[in-house]
Amino acid sequence: MKRIDKPSLVVFVFSILLGIFLAFQFKQTVPYFAPVTLNSIQTTKNEINTINKEIDELNIMIDNKNEQIKMLESIASGDENIIDILKSELSKNKIVAGFEKVQGPGIIIRMEDNMSEEAFGQEYNLDLIHDADVLRIINDLRGAGAEAISINDQRVLSISEIKCGGPIIRINGRSVGTPFYIKAIGNPKLLNAAINAPNTYGYALMTIDQINIETSIEDEIIIPEYNGRFNFKHAKPSKEGD
């Protein structure tokens, strides 16, 4: 049997200990990287877009407050007529509330029931447009930044009712039938993508339910003012200190 001398044994043991130590250190210093997937990238992009949108909204709010400060300073110094300022503010508020006719770029959507022969005899939900379909389209347009929306020349506000009434849909208490013409003012590209891009509700209606949906981008759209009436029966102004 070959004899191992003591120095060689010491070097051998030291080498093993050194290897274990280096392996442990390497394990401690190597960071862990989570796998990057398309879903994680899209989630991150959505979060960034949401934050950027909030920043834009805050900047708009700051600009509005600065304008109000300048207006009050002008009134205090006597440079502005308070009647003219109040009229201007009233006009702005009427536009925001939907009580003024507005115009601007956007899209026009034409929606019609699936009247093909293959559709007859199929399930009810597969060939007719329902109030839920119109509501989803409206919500997608609002999510894409629509500033004003109308359906068959009925201005759509937050208080507008949209519900089925047999083969028709009631909007603001008035009955309208197909085809439905939805007009929306805003960024035409974003509004168009909200309806036609894959994975949107409008795209599903067209490709799965075979609902007839056509969109056209317009440079100038006119949307009428809200001409209905409403009274607040339950909501009342909040008092100071409440």
Coordinates of C-alpha atoms in Angstrom, one line a residue, residues 99-182:
F99 CA -74.9 70.1 -22.1
E100 CA -73.1 71.7 -25.0
K101 CA -72.8 70.5 -28.6
V102 CA -69.1 69.6 -29.3
Q103 CA -67.1 68.8 -32.3
G104 CA -63.7 67.3 -33.0
P105 CA -61.8 64.3 -34.5
G106 CA -62.8 60.8 -33.6
I107 CA -64.5 57.7 -35.0
I108 CA -68.0 56.6 -36.0
I109 CA -69.0 53.0 -35.3
R110 CA -71.9 51.3 -37.1
M111 CA -73.3 48.2 -35.3
E112 CA -76.0 46.0 -36.8
D113 CA -77.4 42.6 -36.0
N114 CA -76.1 39.5 -37.9
M115 CA -78.8 39.0 -40.5
S116 CA -77.1 36.2 -42.5
E117 CA -79.0 33.0 -43.1
E118 CA -76.6 31.0 -41.0
A119 CA -77.4 33.2 -38.0
F120 CA -81.1 32.3 -37.9
G121 CA -82.0 29.5 -35.6
Q122 CA -78.7 29.9 -33.6
E123 CA -78.5 30.9 -30.0
Y124 CA -80.1 34.3 -29.2
N125 CA -76.8 35.8 -28.1
L126 CA -75.0 35.0 -31.3
D127 CA -76.9 37.2 -33.8
L128 CA -78.4 40.2 -32.0
I129 CA -76.9 43.2 -30.3
H130 CA -77.8 43.6 -26.7
D131 CA -77.5 46.5 -24.2
A132 CA -74.5 44.8 -22.6
D133 CA -72.7 44.8 -25.9
V134 CA -73.3 48.5 -26.4
L135 CA -72.2 49.2 -22.8
R136 CA -69.0 47.3 -23.3
I137 CA -68.2 49.2 -26.4
I138 CA -68.9 52.5 -24.6
N139 CA -66.7 51.5 -21.7
D140 CA -63.9 50.6 -24.1
L141 CA -64.2 54.0 -25.8
R142 CA -64.1 55.8 -22.5
G143 CA -61.0 53.7 -21.5
A144 CA -59.4 54.9 -24.7
G145 CA -59.9 58.5 -23.8
A146 CA -63.2 59.4 -25.5
E147 CA -64.2 62.9 -24.5
A148 CA -67.8 62.8 -25.8
I149 CA -70.0 59.9 -27.0
S150 CA -73.4 59.6 -28.6
I151 CA -75.6 56.7 -29.8
N152 CA -77.9 57.5 -32.7
D153 CA -77.5 61.2 -31.8
Q154 CA -78.3 60.6 -28.1
R155 CA -75.6 62.1 -25.9
V156 CA -74.2 59.5 -23.5
L157 CA -73.5 60.7 -20.0
S158 CA -72.8 59.0 -16.8
I159 CA -76.5 59.1 -15.9
S160 CA -77.6 57.7 -19.3
E161 CA -79.6 54.5 -19.2
I162 CA -78.9 51.9 -21.9
K163 CA -81.2 48.9 -21.7
C164 CA -82.9 46.4 -23.9
G165 CA -86.5 46.8 -24.9
G166 CA -87.1 43.8 -27.2
P167 CA -85.7 44.3 -30.6
I168 CA -84.7 47.9 -29.7
I169 CA -82.5 49.6 -27.1
R170 CA -83.6 52.5 -24.9
I171 CA -81.2 55.3 -24.4
N172 CA -82.0 58.3 -22.2
G173 CA -85.6 57.1 -22.2
R174 CA -85.8 57.0 -26.0
S175 CA -86.1 53.9 -28.2
V176 CA -83.6 53.4 -31.0
G177 CA -83.2 50.4 -33.3
T178 CA -80.4 49.0 -35.3
P179 CA -78.2 50.0 -37.0
F180 CA -76.6 51.8 -34.0
Y181 CA -74.3 54.7 -34.9
I182 CA -71.9 55.4 -32.1

